C-alpha cells in the first residue's frame, strides 16, 4: 500500500463490520467515495468473514479494479476460491522462515545456539523484525 498513491482499505475484523452482509458492500463503496476520490486499488483484510464476498470482489475485477485480499483463514487458500475467481486471482502463500533463511537474515552462524533460538521462537518474519513477544498471541487460540 505504501507504494500506491491512492487506495481504499477496510478490515472486516473492525467492530463496525459486525453483521456485515453482501448488500452492505454498496454502502462501503459509497463511504469510500465520500472519503477519497475515485481510485482503482482496493485492500481488504479478513474479507472472508463476509458470506459471498467473492461476488463483490468479482464485480470490482470486472470493472478492471485491483483488489488485494489478506487474511489468516484457510478458506482463502481453498480450491473453491480459485473456482469463484477463475482467472482473476494470484495467490501468495507466506510461510515462516526456514532455519537456513533465519541464519541468512540475521547473519548468524549455524550452530546449536542459533538452532535453539529458531526452535524456540520460530521463523515468523514480523517477530524477528520487531522482537515484540505479544506478537505470538495473534497465532495462538485459547
PDB file of C-alpha atoms in Angstrom:
ATOM      1  CA  UNK A   1       0.000   0.000   0.000  1.00  0.00           C
ATOM      2  CA  UNK A   2       2.918   2.308   0.708  1.00  0.00           C
ATOM      3  CA  UNK A   3       3.873   2.121  -2.944  1.00  0.00           C
ATOM      4  CA  UNK A   4       0.491   3.342  -4.176  1.00  0.00           C
ATOM      5  CA  UNK A   5      -0.668   6.901  -4.409  1.00  0.00           C
ATOM      6  CA  UNK A   6      -4.299   6.123  -3.616  1.00  0.00           C
ATOM      7  CA  UNK A   7      -6.304   3.163  -2.393  1.00  0.00           C
ATOM      8  CA  UNK A   8      -9.316   2.082  -0.403  1.00  0.00           C
ATOM      9  CA  UNK A   9      -8.803  -0.093   2.679  1.00  0.00           C
ATOM     10  CA  UNK A  10     -11.137  -1.912   5.031  1.00  0.00           C
ATOM     11  CA  UNK A  11     -10.517  -4.517   7.743  1.00  0.00           C
ATOM     12  CA  UNK A  12     -13.502  -6.798   8.221  1.00  0.00           C
ATOM     13  CA  UNK A  13     -12.438  -7.587  11.771  1.00  0.00           C
ATOM     14  CA  UNK A  14     -13.294  -3.998  12.660  1.00  0.00           C
ATOM     15  CA  UNK A  15     -16.183  -3.918  15.134  1.00  0.00           C
ATOM     16  CA  UNK A  16     -18.131  -1.746  12.693  1.00  0.00           C
ATOM     17  CA  UNK A  17     -18.217  -4.721  10.318  1.00  0.00           C
ATOM     18  CA  UNK A  18     -20.126  -6.928  12.768  1.00  0.00           C
ATOM     19  CA  UNK A  19     -23.076  -8.416  10.871  1.00  0.00           C
ATOM     20  CA  UNK A  20     -21.715  -7.065   7.565  1.00  0.00           C
ATOM     21  CA  UNK A  21     -23.575  -8.692   4.674  1.00  0.00           C
ATOM     22  CA  UNK A  22     -23.141  -8.744   0.921  1.00  0.00           C
ATOM     23  CA  UNK A  23     -25.671  -5.917   0.465  1.00  0.00           C
ATOM     24  CA  UNK A  24     -23.523  -3.712   2.706  1.00  0.00           C
ATOM     25  CA  UNK A  25     -20.794  -3.581   0.063  1.00  0.00           C
ATOM     26  CA  UNK A  26     -22.797  -0.917  -1.793  1.00  0.00           C
ATOM     27  CA  UNK A  27     -22.713   1.316   1.295  1.00  0.00           C
ATOM     28  CA  UNK A  28     -18.998   0.618   1.765  1.00  0.00           C
ATOM     29  CA  UNK A  29     -18.418   1.784  -1.809  1.00  0.00           C
ATOM     30  CA  UNK A  30     -20.343   4.976  -1.062  1.00  0.00           C
ATOM     31  CA  UNK A  31     -18.244   5.613   2.049  1.00  0.00           C
ATOM     32  CA  UNK A  32     -15.042   5.017   0.093  1.00  0.00           C
ATOM     33  CA  UNK A  33     -16.103   7.592  -2.495  1.00  0.00           C
ATOM     34  CA  UNK A  34     -17.093  10.094   0.191  1.00  0.00           C
ATOM     35  CA  UNK A  35     -13.662   9.782   1.807  1.00  0.00           C
ATOM     36  CA  UNK A  36     -11.434   9.692  -1.257  1.00  0.00           C
ATOM     37  CA  UNK A  37     -11.625  10.407  -4.939  1.00  0.00           C
ATOM     38  CA  UNK A  38     -12.119   7.543  -7.363  1.00  0.00           C
ATOM     39  CA  UNK A  39      -9.252   5.082  -7.365  1.00  0.00           C
ATOM     40  CA  UNK A  40      -8.543   1.616  -8.705  1.00  0.00           C
ATOM     41  CA  UNK A  41      -6.943  -0.102  -5.718  1.00  0.00           C
ATOM     42  CA  UNK A  42      -8.860  -1.912  -3.000  1.00  0.00           C
ATOM     43  CA  UNK A  43      -7.319  -3.584   0.041  1.00  0.00           C
ATOM     44  CA  UNK A  44      -9.444  -5.875   2.183  1.00  0.00           C
ATOM     45  CA  UNK A  45      -8.260  -7.668   5.290  1.00  0.00           C
ATOM     46  CA  UNK A  46     -10.186 -10.694   6.604  1.00  0.00           C
ATOM     47  CA  UNK A  47     -12.886 -10.287   3.946  1.00  0.00           C
ATOM     48  CA  UNK A  48     -13.660 -13.996   4.240  1.00  0.00           C
ATOM     49  CA  UNK A  49     -15.715 -13.051   7.319  1.00  0.00           C
ATOM     50  CA  UNK A  50     -18.453 -11.856   4.931  1.00  0.00           C
ATOM     51  CA  UNK A  51     -20.539 -14.515   3.263  1.00  0.00           C
ATOM     52  CA  UNK A  52     -20.474 -14.317  -0.575  1.00  0.00           C
ATOM     53  CA  UNK A  53     -17.742 -11.657  -0.591  1.00  0.00           C
ATOM     54  CA  UNK A  54     -16.428 -13.188  -3.820  1.00  0.00           C
ATOM     55  CA  UNK A  55     -19.337 -11.664  -5.756  1.00  0.00           C
ATOM     56  CA  UNK A  56     -18.343  -8.149  -4.769  1.00  0.00           C
ATOM     57  CA  UNK A  57     -14.674  -8.753  -5.497  1.00  0.00           C
ATOM     58  CA  UNK A  58     -15.522 -10.269  -8.848  1.00  0.00           C
ATOM     59  CA  UNK A  59     -17.625  -7.198  -9.733  1.00  0.00           C
ATOM     60  CA  UNK A  60     -14.643  -4.966  -8.922  1.00  0.00           C
ATOM     61  CA  UNK A  61     -12.325  -7.106 -11.019  1.00  0.00           C
ATOM     62  CA  UNK A  62     -14.775  -6.997 -13.918  1.00  0.00           C
ATOM     63  CA  UNK A  63     -14.522  -3.175 -13.690  1.00  0.00           C
ATOM     64  CA  UNK A  64     -10.726  -3.507 -14.030  1.00  0.00           C
ATOM     65  CA  UNK A  65     -10.077  -2.594 -10.388  1.00  0.00           C
ATOM     66  CA  UNK A  66      -7.105  -4.030  -8.493  1.00  0.00           C
ATOM     67  CA  UNK A  67      -8.124  -5.944  -5.383  1.00  0.00           C
ATOM     68  CA  UNK A  68      -5.721  -7.126  -2.696  1.00  0.00           C
ATOM     69  CA  UNK A  69      -7.031  -9.548  -0.106  1.00  0.00           C
ATOM     70  CA  UNK A  70      -5.199 -10.584   3.020  1.00  0.00           C
ATOM     71  CA  UNK A  71      -6.318 -12.910   5.733  1.00  0.00           C
ATOM     72  CA  UNK A  72      -5.386 -15.676   8.043  1.00  0.00           C
ATOM     73  CA  UNK A  73      -8.226 -18.064   7.259  1.00  0.00           C
ATOM     74  CA  UNK A  74      -7.530 -21.248   5.314  1.00  0.00           C
ATOM     75  CA  UNK A  75     -10.703 -20.661   3.269  1.00  0.00           C
ATOM     76  CA  UNK A  76      -8.784 -18.013   1.344  1.00  0.00           C
ATOM     77  CA  UNK A  77      -6.462 -20.760   0.127  1.00  0.00           C
ATOM     78  CA  UNK A  78      -9.154 -23.200  -0.907  1.00  0.00           C
ATOM     79  CA  UNK A  79      -9.573 -24.528  -4.418  1.00  0.00           C
ATOM     80  CA  UNK A  80     -13.164 -23.322  -4.212  1.00  0.00           C
ATOM     81  CA  UNK A  81     -11.899 -19.738  -4.095  1.00  0.00           C
ATOM     82  CA  UNK A  82      -9.923 -20.359  -7.273  1.00  0.00           C
ATOM     83  CA  UNK A  83     -13.131 -21.505  -8.929  1.00  0.00           C
ATOM     84  CA  UNK A  84     -15.091 -18.450  -7.802  1.00  0.00           C
ATOM     85  CA  UNK A  85     -12.436 -16.042  -9.067  1.00  0.00           C
ATOM     86  CA  UNK A  86     -11.211 -18.122 -12.010  1.00  0.00           C
ATOM     87  CA  UNK A  87      -8.576 -16.302 -13.999  1.00  0.00           C
ATOM     88  CA  UNK A  88      -8.834 -13.282 -11.734  1.00  0.00           C
ATOM     89  CA  UNK A  89      -6.532 -14.034  -8.864  1.00  0.00           C
ATOM     90  CA  UNK A  90      -2.951 -14.720  -7.950  1.00  0.00           C
ATOM     91  CA  UNK A  91      -2.348 -16.454  -4.663  1.00  0.00           C
ATOM     92  CA  UNK A  92       0.656 -15.770  -2.454  1.00  0.00           C
ATOM     93  CA  UNK A  93       1.067 -18.086   0.464  1.00  0.00           C
ATOM     94  CA  UNK A  94       3.526 -16.844   3.079  1.00  0.00           C
ATOM     95  CA  UNK A  95       5.363 -19.226   5.363  1.00  0.00           C
ATOM     96  CA  UNK A  96       7.665 -18.644   8.312  1.00  0.00           C
ATOM     97  CA  UNK A  97      11.377 -18.573   7.534  1.00  0.00           C
ATOM     98  CA  UNK A  98      13.246 -21.839   7.455  1.00  0.00           C
ATOM     99  CA  UNK A  99      16.263 -22.221   9.727  1.00  0.00           C
ATOM    100  CA  UNK A 100      18.560 -21.521   6.788  1.00  0.00           C
ATOM    101  CA  UNK A 101      16.635 -18.347   5.918  1.00  0.00           C
ATOM    102  CA  UNK A 102      16.829 -17.208   9.546  1.00  0.00           C
ATOM    103  CA  UNK A 103      20.615 -17.635   9.502  1.00  0.00           C
ATOM    104  CA  UNK A 104      20.869 -15.610   6.285  1.00  0.00           C
ATOM    105  CA  UNK A 105      18.547 -12.892   7.619  1.00  0.00           C
ATOM    106  CA  UNK A 106      20.307 -12.470  10.950  1.00  0.00           C
ATOM    107  CA  UNK A 107      23.867 -13.016   9.672  1.00  0.00           C
ATOM    108  CA  UNK A 108      24.422 -15.614  12.351  1.00  0.00           C
ATOM    109  CA  UNK A 109      26.424 -18.783  12.406  1.00  0.00           C
ATOM    110  CA  UNK A 110      24.645 -22.090  12.003  1.00  0.00           C
ATOM    111  CA  UNK A 111      25.318 -23.548  15.436  1.00  0.00           C
ATOM    112  CA  UNK A 112      23.451 -25.081  18.359  1.00  0.00           C
ATOM    113  CA  UNK A 113      22.637 -21.669  19.900  1.00  0.00           C
ATOM    114  CA  UNK A 114      21.071 -20.265  16.744  1.00  0.00           C
ATOM    115  CA  UNK A 115      19.158 -23.516  16.237  1.00  0.00           C
ATOM    116  CA  UNK A 116      17.828 -23.411  19.822  1.00  0.00           C
ATOM    117  CA  UNK A 117      16.628 -19.870  19.205  1.00  0.00           C
ATOM    118  CA  UNK A 118      14.935 -20.899  15.956  1.00  0.00           C
ATOM    119  CA  UNK A 119      13.372 -23.906  17.642  1.00  0.00           C
ATOM    120  CA  UNK A 120      12.080 -21.691  20.457  1.00  0.00           C
ATOM    121  CA  UNK A 121      10.800 -18.635  18.569  1.00  0.00           C
ATOM    122  CA  UNK A 122      10.320 -19.984  15.051  1.00  0.00           C
ATOM    123  CA  UNK A 123      10.756 -18.072  11.849  1.00  0.00           C
ATOM    124  CA  UNK A 124       7.903 -15.567  11.927  1.00  0.00           C
ATOM    125  CA  UNK A 125       9.255 -12.592   9.961  1.00  0.00           C
ATOM    126  CA  UNK A 126       7.346  -9.901  11.882  1.00  0.00           C
ATOM    127  CA  UNK A 127       8.574 -11.172  15.255  1.00  0.00           C
ATOM    128  CA  UNK A 128      12.144 -11.484  14.015  1.00  0.00           C
ATOM    129  CA  UNK A 129      11.953  -7.898  12.783  1.00  0.00           C
ATOM    130  CA  UNK A 130      10.377  -6.306  15.869  1.00  0.00           C
ATOM    131  CA  UNK A 131      11.002  -8.779  18.735  1.00  0.00           C
ATOM    132  CA  UNK A 132       7.675  -7.971  20.372  1.00  0.00           C
ATOM    133  CA  UNK A 133       6.649 -11.011  22.395  1.00  0.00           C
ATOM    134  CA  UNK A 134       2.923 -10.203  22.274  1.00  0.00           C
ATOM    135  CA  UNK A 135       3.111 -10.803  18.537  1.00  0.00           C
ATOM    136  CA  UNK A 136       2.739 -14.537  19.162  1.00  0.00           C
ATOM    137  CA  UNK A 137      -0.708 -14.049  20.656  1.00  0.00           C
ATOM    138  CA  UNK A 138      -2.006 -13.471  17.135  1.00  0.00           C
ATOM    139  CA  UNK A 139      -1.123 -17.054  16.309  1.00  0.00           C
ATOM    140  CA  UNK A 140      -2.461 -18.749  19.415  1.00  0.00           C
ATOM    141  CA  UNK A 141      -6.053 -19.531  20.216  1.00  0.00           C
ATOM    142  CA  UNK A 142      -7.003 -20.365  23.722  1.00  0.00           C
TER     143      UNK A 142
END
